[in-house]
CSV table of C-alpha atoms and ligand atoms in Angstrom, one decimal:
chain,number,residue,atom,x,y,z
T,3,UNK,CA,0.0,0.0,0.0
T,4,UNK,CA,1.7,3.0,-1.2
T,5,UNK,CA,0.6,6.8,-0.1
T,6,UNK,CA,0.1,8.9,-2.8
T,7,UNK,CA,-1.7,12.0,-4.3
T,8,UNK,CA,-3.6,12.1,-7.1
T,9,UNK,CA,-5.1,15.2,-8.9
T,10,UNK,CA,-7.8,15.6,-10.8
T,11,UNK,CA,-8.0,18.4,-13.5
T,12,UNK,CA,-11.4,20.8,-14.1
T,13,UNK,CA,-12.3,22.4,-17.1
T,14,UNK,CA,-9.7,20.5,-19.7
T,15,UNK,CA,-12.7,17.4,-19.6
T,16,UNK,CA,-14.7,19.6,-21.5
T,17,UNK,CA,-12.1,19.9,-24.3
T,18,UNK,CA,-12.3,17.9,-27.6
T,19,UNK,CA,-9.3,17.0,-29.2
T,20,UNK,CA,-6.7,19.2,-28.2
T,21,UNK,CA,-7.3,18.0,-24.4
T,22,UNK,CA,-3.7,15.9,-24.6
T,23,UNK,CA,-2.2,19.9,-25.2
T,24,UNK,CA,-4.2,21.1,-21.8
T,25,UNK,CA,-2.9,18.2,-20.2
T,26,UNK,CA,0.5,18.4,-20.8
T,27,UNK,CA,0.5,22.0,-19.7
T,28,UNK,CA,-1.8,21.2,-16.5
T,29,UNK,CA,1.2,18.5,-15.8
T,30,UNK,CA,4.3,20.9,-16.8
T,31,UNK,CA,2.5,23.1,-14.1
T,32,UNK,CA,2.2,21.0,-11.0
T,33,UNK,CA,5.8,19.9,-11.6
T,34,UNK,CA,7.2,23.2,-11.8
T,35,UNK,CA,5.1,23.7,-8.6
T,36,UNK,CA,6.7,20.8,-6.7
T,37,UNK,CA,10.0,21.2,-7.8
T,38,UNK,CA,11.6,22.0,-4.4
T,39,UNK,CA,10.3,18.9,-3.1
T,40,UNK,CA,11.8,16.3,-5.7
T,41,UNK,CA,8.7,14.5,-6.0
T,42,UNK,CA,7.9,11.8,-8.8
T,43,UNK,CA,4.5,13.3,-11.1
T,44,UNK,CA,3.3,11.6,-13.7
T,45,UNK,CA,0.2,11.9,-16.0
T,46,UNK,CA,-2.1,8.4,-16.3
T,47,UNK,CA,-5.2,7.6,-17.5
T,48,UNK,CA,-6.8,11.0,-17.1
T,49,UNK,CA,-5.6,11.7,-13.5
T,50,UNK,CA,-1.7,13.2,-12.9
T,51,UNK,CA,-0.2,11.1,-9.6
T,52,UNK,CA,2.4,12.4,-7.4
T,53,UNK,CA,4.4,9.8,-5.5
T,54,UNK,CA,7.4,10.1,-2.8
T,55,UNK,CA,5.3,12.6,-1.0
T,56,UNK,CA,6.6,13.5,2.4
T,57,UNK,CA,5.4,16.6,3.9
T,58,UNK,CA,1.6,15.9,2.5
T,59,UNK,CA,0.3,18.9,3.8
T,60,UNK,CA,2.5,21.9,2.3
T,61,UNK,CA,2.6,19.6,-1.4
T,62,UNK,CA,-1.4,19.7,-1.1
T,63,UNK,CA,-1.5,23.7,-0.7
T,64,UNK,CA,1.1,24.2,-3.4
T,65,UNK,CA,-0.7,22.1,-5.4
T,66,UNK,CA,-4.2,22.9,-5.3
T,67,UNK,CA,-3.4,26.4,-6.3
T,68,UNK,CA,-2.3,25.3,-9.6
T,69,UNK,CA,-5.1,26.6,-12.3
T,70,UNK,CA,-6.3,23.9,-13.8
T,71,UNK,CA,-6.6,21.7,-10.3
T,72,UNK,CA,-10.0,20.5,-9.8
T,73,UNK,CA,-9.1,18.8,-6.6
T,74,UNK,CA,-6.2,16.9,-5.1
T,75,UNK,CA,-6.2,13.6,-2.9
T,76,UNK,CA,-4.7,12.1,-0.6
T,77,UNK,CA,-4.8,8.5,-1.7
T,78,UNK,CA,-3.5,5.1,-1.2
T,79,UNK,CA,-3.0,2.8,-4.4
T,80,UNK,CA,-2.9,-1.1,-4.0
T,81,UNK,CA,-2.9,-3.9,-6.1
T,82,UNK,CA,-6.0,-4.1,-7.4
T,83,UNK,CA,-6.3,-8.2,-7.9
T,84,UNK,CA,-6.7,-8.2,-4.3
T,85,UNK,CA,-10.0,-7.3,-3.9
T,86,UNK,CA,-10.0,-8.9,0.3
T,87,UNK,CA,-7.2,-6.4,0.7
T,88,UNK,CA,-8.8,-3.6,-0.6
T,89,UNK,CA,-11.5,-4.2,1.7
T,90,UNK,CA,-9.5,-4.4,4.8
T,91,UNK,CA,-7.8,-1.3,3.6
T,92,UNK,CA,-11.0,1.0,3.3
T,93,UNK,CA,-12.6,-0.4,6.5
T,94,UNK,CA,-9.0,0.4,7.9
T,95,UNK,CA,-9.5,4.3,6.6
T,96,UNK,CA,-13.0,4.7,8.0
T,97,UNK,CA,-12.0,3.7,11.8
T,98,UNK,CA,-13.2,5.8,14.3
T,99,UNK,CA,-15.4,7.9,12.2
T,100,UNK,CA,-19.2,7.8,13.0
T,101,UNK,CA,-22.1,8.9,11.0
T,102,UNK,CA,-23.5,8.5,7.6
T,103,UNK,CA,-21.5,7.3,4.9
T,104,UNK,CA,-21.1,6.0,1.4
T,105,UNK,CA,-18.3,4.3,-1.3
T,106,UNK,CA,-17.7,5.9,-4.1
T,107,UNK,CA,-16.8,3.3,-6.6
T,108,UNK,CA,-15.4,4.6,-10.5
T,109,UNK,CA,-14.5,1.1,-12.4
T,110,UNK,CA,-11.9,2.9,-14.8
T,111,UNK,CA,-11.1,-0.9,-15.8
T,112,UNK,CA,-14.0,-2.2,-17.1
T,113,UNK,CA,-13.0,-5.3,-18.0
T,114,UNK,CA,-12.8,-5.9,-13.6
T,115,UNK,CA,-14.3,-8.7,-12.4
T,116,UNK,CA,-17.6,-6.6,-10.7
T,117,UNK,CA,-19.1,-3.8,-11.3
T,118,UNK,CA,-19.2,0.1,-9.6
T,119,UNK,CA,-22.3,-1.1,-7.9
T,120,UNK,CA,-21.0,-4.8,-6.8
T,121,UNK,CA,-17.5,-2.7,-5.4
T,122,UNK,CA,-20.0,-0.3,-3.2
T,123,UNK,CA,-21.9,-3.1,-1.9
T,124,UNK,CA,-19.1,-5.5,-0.8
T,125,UNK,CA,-17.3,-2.4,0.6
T,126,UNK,CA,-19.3,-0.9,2.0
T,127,UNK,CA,-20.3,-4.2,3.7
T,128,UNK,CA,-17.1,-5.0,5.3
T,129,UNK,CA,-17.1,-1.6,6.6
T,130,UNK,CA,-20.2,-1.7,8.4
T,131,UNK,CA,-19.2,-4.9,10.0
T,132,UNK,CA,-16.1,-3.5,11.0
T,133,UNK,CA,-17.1,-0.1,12.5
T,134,UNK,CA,-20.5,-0.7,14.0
T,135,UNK,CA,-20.6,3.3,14.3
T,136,UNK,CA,-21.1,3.7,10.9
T,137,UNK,CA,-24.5,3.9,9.2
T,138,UNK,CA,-25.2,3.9,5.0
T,139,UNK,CA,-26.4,7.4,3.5
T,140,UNK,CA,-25.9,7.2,-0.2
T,141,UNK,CA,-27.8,10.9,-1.0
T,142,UNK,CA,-26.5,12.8,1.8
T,143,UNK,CA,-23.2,11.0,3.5
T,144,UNK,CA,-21.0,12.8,6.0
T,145,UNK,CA,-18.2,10.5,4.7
T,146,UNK,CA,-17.3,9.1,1.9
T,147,UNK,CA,-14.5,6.9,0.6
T,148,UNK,CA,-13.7,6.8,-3.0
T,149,UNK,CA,-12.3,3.6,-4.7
T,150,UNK,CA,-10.8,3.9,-8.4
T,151,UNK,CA,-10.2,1.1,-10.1
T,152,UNK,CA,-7.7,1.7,-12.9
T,153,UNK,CA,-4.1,0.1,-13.1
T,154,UNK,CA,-4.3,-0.4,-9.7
T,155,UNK,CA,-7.2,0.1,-6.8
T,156,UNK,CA,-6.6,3.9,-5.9
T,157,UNK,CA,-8.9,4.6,-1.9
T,158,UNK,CA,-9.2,7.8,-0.6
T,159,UNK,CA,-11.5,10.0,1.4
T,160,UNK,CA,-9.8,13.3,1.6
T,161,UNK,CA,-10.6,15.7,-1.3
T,162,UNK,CA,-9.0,18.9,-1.3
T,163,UNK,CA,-10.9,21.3,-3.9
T,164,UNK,CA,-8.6,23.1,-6.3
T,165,UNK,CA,-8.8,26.5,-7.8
T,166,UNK,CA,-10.2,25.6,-10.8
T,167,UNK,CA,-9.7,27.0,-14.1
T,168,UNK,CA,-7.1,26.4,-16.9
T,169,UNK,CA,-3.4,25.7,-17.0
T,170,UNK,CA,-1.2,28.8,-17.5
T,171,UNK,CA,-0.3,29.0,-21.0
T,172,UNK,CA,-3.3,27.4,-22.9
T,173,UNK,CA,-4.9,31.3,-23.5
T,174,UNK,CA,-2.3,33.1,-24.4
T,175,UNK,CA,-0.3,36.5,-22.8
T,176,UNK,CA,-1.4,39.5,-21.3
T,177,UNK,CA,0.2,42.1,-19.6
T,178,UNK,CA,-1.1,42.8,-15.9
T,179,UNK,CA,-0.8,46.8,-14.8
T,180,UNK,CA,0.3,45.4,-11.2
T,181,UNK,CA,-0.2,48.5,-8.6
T,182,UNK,CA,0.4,47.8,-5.0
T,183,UNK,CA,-3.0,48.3,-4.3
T,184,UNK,CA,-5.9,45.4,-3.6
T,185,UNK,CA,-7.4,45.7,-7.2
T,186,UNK,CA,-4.9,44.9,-9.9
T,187,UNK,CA,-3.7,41.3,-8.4
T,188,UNK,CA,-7.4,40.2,-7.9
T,189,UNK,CA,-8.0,41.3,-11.4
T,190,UNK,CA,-4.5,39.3,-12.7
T,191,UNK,CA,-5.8,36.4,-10.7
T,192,UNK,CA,-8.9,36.7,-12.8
T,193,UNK,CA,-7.4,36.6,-16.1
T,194,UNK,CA,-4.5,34.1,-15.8
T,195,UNK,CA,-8.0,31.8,-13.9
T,196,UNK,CA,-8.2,31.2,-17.5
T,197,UNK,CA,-5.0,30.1,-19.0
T,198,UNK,CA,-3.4,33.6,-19.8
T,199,UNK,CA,0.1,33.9,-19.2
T,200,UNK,CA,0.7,37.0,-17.0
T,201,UNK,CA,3.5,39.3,-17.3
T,202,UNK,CA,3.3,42.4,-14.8
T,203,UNK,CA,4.5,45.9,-15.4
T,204,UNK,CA,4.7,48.4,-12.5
T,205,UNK,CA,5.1,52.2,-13.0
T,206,UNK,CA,8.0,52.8,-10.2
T,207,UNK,CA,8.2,57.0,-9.1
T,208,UNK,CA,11.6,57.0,-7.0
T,209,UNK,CA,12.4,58.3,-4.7
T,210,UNK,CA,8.5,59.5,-4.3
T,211,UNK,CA,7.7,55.8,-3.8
T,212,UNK,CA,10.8,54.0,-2.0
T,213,UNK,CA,12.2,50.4,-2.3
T,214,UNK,CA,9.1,49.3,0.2
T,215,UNK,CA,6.9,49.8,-2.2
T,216,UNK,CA,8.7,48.1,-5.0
T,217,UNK,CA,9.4,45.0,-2.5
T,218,UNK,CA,5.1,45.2,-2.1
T,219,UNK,CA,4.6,44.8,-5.6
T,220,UNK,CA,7.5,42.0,-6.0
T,221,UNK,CA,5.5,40.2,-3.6
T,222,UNK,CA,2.0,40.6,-4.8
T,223,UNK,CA,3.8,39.3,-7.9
T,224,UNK,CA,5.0,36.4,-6.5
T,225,UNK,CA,1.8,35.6,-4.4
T,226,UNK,CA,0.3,35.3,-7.9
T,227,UNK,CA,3.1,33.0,-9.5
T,228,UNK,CA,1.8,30.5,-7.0
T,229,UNK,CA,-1.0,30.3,-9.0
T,230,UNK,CA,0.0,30.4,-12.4
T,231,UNK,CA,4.0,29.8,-12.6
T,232,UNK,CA,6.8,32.5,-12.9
T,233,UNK,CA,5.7,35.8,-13.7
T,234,UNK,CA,8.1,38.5,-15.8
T,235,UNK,CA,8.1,41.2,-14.0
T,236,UNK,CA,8.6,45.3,-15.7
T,237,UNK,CA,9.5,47.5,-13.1
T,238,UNK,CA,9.6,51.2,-15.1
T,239,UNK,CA,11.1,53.9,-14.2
T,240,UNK,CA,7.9,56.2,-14.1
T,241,UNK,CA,9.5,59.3,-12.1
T,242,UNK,CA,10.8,61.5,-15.3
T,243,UNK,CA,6.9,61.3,-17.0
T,244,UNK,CA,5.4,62.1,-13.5
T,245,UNK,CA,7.6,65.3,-13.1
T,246,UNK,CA,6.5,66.5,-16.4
T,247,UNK,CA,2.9,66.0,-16.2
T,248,UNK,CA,3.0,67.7,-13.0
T,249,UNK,CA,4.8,70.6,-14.2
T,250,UNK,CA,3.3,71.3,-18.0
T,251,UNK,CA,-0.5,69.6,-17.5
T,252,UNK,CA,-3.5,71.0,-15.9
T,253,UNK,CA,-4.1,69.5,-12.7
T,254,UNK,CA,-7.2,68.3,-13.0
T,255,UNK,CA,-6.2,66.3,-16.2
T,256,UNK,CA,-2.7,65.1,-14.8
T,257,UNK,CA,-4.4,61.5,-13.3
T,258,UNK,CA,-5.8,61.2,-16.7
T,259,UNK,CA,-2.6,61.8,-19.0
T,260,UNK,CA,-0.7,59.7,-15.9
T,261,UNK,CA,-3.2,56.8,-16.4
T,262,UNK,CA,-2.5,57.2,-20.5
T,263,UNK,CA,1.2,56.7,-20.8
T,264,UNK,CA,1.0,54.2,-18.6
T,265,UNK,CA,-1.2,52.2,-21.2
T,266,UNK,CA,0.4,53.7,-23.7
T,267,UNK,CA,4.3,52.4,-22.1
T,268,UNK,CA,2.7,48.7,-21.3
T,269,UNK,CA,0.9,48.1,-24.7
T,270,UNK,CA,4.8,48.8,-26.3
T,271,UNK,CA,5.8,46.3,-23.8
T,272,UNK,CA,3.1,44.3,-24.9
T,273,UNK,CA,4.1,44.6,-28.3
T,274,UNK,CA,7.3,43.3,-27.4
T,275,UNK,CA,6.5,40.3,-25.3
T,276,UNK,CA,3.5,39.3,-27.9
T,277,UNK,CA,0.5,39.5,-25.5
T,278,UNK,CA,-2.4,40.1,-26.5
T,279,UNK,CA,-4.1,42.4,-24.3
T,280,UNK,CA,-4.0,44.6,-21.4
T,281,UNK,CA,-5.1,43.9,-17.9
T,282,UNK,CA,-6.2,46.8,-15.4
T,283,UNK,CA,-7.8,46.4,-11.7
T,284,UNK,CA,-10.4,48.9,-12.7
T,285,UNK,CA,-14.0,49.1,-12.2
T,286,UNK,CA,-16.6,51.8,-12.8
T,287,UNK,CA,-16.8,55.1,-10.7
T,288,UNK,CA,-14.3,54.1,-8.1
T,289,UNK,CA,-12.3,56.8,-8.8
T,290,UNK,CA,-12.3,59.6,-11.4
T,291,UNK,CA,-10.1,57.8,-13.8
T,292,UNK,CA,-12.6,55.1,-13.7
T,293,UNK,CA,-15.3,56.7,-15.0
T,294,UNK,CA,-16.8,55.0,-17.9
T,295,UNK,CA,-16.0,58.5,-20.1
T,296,UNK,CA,-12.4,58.4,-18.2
T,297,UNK,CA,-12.2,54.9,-19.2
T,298,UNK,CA,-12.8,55.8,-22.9
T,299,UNK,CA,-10.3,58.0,-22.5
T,300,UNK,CA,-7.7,55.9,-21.6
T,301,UNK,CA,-8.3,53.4,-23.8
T,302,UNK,CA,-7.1,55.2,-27.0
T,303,UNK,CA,-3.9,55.1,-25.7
T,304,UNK,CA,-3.6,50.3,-26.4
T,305,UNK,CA,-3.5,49.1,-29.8
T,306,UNK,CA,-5.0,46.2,-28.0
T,307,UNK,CA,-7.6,45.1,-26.0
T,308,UNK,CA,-7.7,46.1,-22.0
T,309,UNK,CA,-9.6,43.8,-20.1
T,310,UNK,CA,-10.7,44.9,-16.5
T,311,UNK,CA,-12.5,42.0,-15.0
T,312,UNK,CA,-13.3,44.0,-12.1
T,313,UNK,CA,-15.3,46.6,-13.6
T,314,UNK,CA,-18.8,45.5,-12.2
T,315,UNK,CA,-17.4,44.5,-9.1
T,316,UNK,CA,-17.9,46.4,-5.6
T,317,UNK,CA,-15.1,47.1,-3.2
T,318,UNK,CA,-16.4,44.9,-0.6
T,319,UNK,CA,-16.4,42.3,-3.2
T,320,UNK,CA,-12.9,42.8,-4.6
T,321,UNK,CA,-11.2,42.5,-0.8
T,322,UNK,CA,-13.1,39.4,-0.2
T,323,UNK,CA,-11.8,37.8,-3.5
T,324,UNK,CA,-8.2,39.7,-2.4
T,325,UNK,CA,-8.7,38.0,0.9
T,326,UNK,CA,-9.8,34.6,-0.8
T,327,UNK,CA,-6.6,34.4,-3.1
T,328,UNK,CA,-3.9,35.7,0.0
T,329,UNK,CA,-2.8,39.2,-1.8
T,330,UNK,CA,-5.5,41.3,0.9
T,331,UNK,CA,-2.5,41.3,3.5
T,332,UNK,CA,0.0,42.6,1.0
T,333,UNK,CA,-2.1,45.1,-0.5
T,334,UNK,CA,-2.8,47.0,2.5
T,335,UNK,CA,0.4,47.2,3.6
T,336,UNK,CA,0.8,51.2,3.7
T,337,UNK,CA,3.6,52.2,1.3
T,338,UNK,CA,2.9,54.9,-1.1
T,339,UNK,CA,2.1,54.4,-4.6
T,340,UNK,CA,3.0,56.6,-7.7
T,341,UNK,CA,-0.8,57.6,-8.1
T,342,UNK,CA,-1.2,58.7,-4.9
T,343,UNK,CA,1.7,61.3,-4.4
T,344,UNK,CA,0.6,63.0,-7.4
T,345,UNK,CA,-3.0,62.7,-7.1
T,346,UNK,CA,-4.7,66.4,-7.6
T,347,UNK,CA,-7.6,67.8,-5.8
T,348,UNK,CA,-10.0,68.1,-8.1
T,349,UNK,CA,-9.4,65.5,-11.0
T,350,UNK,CA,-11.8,65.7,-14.1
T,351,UNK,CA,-14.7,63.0,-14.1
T,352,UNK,CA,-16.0,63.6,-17.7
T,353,UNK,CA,-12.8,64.4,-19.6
T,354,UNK,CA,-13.0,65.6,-23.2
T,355,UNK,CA,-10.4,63.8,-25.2
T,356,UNK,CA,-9.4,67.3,-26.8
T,357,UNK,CA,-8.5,68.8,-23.5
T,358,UNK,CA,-6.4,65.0,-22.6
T,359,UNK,CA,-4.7,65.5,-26.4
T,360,UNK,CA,-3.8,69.7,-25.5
T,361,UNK,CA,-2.4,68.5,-21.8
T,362,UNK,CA,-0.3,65.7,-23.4
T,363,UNK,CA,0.8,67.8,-26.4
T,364,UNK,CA,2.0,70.4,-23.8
T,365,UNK,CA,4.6,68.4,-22.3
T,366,UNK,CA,8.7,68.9,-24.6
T,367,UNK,CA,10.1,65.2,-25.4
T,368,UNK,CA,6.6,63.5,-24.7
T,369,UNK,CA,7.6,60.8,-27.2
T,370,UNK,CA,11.3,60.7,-26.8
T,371,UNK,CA,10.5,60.0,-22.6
T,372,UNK,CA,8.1,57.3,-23.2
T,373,UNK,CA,10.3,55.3,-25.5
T,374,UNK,CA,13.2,56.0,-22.3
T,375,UNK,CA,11.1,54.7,-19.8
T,376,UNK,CA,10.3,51.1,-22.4
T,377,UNK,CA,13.6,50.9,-23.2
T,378,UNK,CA,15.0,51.3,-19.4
T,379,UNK,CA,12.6,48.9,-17.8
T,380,UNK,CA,14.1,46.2,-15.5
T,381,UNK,CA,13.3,43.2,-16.1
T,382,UNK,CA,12.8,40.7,-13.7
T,383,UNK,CA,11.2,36.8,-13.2
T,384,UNK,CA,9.3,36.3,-10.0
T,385,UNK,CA,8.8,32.7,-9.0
T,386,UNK,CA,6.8,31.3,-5.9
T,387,UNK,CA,10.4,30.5,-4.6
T,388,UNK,CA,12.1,33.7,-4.0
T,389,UNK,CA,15.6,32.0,-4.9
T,390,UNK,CA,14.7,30.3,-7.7
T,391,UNK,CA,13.6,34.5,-9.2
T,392,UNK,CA,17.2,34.5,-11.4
T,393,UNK,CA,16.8,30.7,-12.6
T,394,UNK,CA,13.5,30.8,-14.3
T,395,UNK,CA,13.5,32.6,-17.0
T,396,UNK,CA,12.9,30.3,-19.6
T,397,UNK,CA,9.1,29.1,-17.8
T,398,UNK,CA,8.0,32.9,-18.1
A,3,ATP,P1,-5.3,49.3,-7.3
A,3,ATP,O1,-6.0,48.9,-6.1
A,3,ATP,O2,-5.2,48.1,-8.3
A,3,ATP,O3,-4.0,49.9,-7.0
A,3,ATP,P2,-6.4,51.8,-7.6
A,3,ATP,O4,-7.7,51.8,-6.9
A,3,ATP,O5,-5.2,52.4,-6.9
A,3,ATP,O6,-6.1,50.3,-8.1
A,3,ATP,P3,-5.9,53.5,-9.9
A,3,ATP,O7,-4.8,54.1,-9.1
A,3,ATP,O8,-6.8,54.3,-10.6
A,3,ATP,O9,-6.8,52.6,-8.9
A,3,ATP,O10,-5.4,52.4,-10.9
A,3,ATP,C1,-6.2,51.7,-11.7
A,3,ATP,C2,-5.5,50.6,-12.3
A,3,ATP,O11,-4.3,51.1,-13.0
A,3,ATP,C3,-4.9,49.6,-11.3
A,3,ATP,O12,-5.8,48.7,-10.9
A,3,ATP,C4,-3.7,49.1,-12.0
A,3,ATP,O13,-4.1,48.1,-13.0
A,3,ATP,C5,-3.2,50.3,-12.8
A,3,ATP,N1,-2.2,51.0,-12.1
A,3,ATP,C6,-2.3,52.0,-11.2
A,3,ATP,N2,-1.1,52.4,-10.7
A,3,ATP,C7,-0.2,51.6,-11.3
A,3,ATP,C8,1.3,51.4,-11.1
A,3,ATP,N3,1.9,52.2,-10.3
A,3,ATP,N4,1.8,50.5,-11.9
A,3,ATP,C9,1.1,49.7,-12.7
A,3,ATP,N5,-0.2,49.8,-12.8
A,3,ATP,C10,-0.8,50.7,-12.1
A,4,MG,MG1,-8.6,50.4,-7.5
């Protein structure tokens, strides 16, 4: 009897014949993920197994984060000819429990000598006689123990629930504006939920924002790489652009021009790195840059499309997702951000994309600044495993 954990994938069932290409990446994933702990993962018949698992507990965690992960278990797999010994072993894993309960049989070998319904019965049989506690609920058990039959007899009755969605890589690349604040990581979260490779870019104002701040952001960066792998990471050098705004724009237009180079700086990035869109933490009327005419506004600025996947979403529902995926703590961590040193009194809520086009055209070198600040970005890849940041550039 050998311990073992066994994960199950979500959406990728629903794919037709390119599932073997979700798979692959689902499995390229979880190894990347348990790479610190030398463990043995391999794909089989639908399910990916991880074997030579000591520390169960932090492997389950890691793992279930993974997008893509419908749900990890802890199992133990046994020969499967032994069908006395698999009986002994499940009555074995239901001791001292008491309560309703049920066995989950799936007969993935169906050439076995009984059927889903045969496995239940005899189970669940033995169990009974072995724990008198124990009572048969099949509609509403408290426990249940699930027995695969495939290769070998797999029994378990912990099932962790994953996070769900699609292995990083299978939608593409998009670049995430990543803020310090609680929006933008929630909203990253969102979009790489779906398979899209992030890469981050962060608009750095020093020494108006100091090294804390960066360090906040290099952390909500790599809270995120948990979930989806090693992110590339643009820090740009933002302080140059924010000087000049301030200096040559109205004020109540400088959020508004600040906001535009910003999208204007990441789509070259994105032009660079191939993504395909734009990711902001945005949603409407929070501020007055996120009005839906502000929005507009801003817009012109990407060749390509900027998703915002929190634009019908309340604060109160943003920090509980923020809270949900671990970035809440992070976030509120007080360090000044760019916007908020500069931020005027009285910003404009219904801009008029003349006035935005006179305030930009009024700062000297516009151009020849914004192609500084692309070309001067650092570059950096941030990993769930802060030492591994310098190694893992080819995964990004
Ligand atoms: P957040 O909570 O994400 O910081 P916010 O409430 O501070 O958002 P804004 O400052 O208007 O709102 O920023 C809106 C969006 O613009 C952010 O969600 C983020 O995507 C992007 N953004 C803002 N500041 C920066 C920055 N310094 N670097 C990169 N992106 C930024
Ligand atoms: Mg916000």
């Amino acid at each position: 009897m050998t311990e073992l954990l066994l994960v199950k994938y979500a959406e990728i069932h629903l794919k037709g014949l390119n599932r073997p290409y979700f798979q692959k990446l689902l499995l390229k994933r979880i190894k990347e993920t348990v790479r610190p702990f030398a463990l043995n993962v391999e794909f089989f018949d639908s399910r990916i197994f991880i074997r030579g698992v000591q520390d169960i507990e932090a492997v389950i965690e890691r793992v279930r984060k993974v997008f893509g992960v419908h749900a990890v278990c802890a199992a133990v797999e046994m020969n499967k000819a032994d069908f006395g010994a698999i009986c002994t072993a499940a009555a074995g894993m239901m001791t001292g429990l008491a309560g309703t309960f049920k066995v989950r049989a799936r007969r993935a070998d169906k050439r076995y000598f009984i059927d889903s319904p045969e496995i239940n019965t005899r189970i669940g049989a033995v169990i009974l006689e072995k724990n008198p506690a124990l009572v048969v609920d099949v509609h509403q058990p408290e426990h249940v123990i699930n027995v695969e039959i495939r290769d070998q007899a797999l029994l378990y009755t912990r099932e962790v629930p994953g996070v769900g969605g699609l292995p990083s890589g299978s939608s593409g690349k998009a670049m995430l504006m990543l803020s310090g604040g609680i929006d933008s990581p929630v909203a990253g979260y969102m979009i790489a939920k779906r398979g899209v490779v992030l890469n981050a870019v962060h608009f750095f104002s020093f020494p108006y924002t100091g090294e804390l701040a960066r360090e906040k952001v290099l952390s909500l960066a790599r809270a995120l790489s948990e979930y989806c792998g090693v992110i590339k990471t643009y820090i740009v050098s933002f302080t140059k652009l924010q000087e000049a705004i301030h200096v040559h724009c109205p004020p109540e237009y400088s959020t508004l021009v600040m906001r535009r180079l910003m999208v204007r700086i990441t789509d070259f990035l994105a032009e660079r790195e191939k993504a395909t869109a734009l990711i902001t933490g945005e949603s409407i009327g929070q501020v007055a840059s996120q009005t839906m005419e502000a929005l507009a506004v801003t817009d012109r600025m990407a060749s390509r499309p900027v998703f915002r996947p929190l634009i019908g979403f309340d604060k109160i529902e943003i920090i509980r997702l923020a809270e949900k995926i671990g970035t809440y703590e992070t976030s509120s961590l007080p360090y000044e951000d760019c916007c908020t040193v500069f931020t005027p009194r009285h910003p404009v809520t219904r801009p008029k994309l003349s006035k935005v086009l006179e305030a930009e055209a009024a700062i000297p070198e516009l151009d020849a600044m914004v192609a500084v600040a692309v070309e001067t970005a650092e570059l950096l890849y941030i990993g769930p495993d802060k030492e591994e940041d310098a190694l893992s550039g080819e995964t990004a």
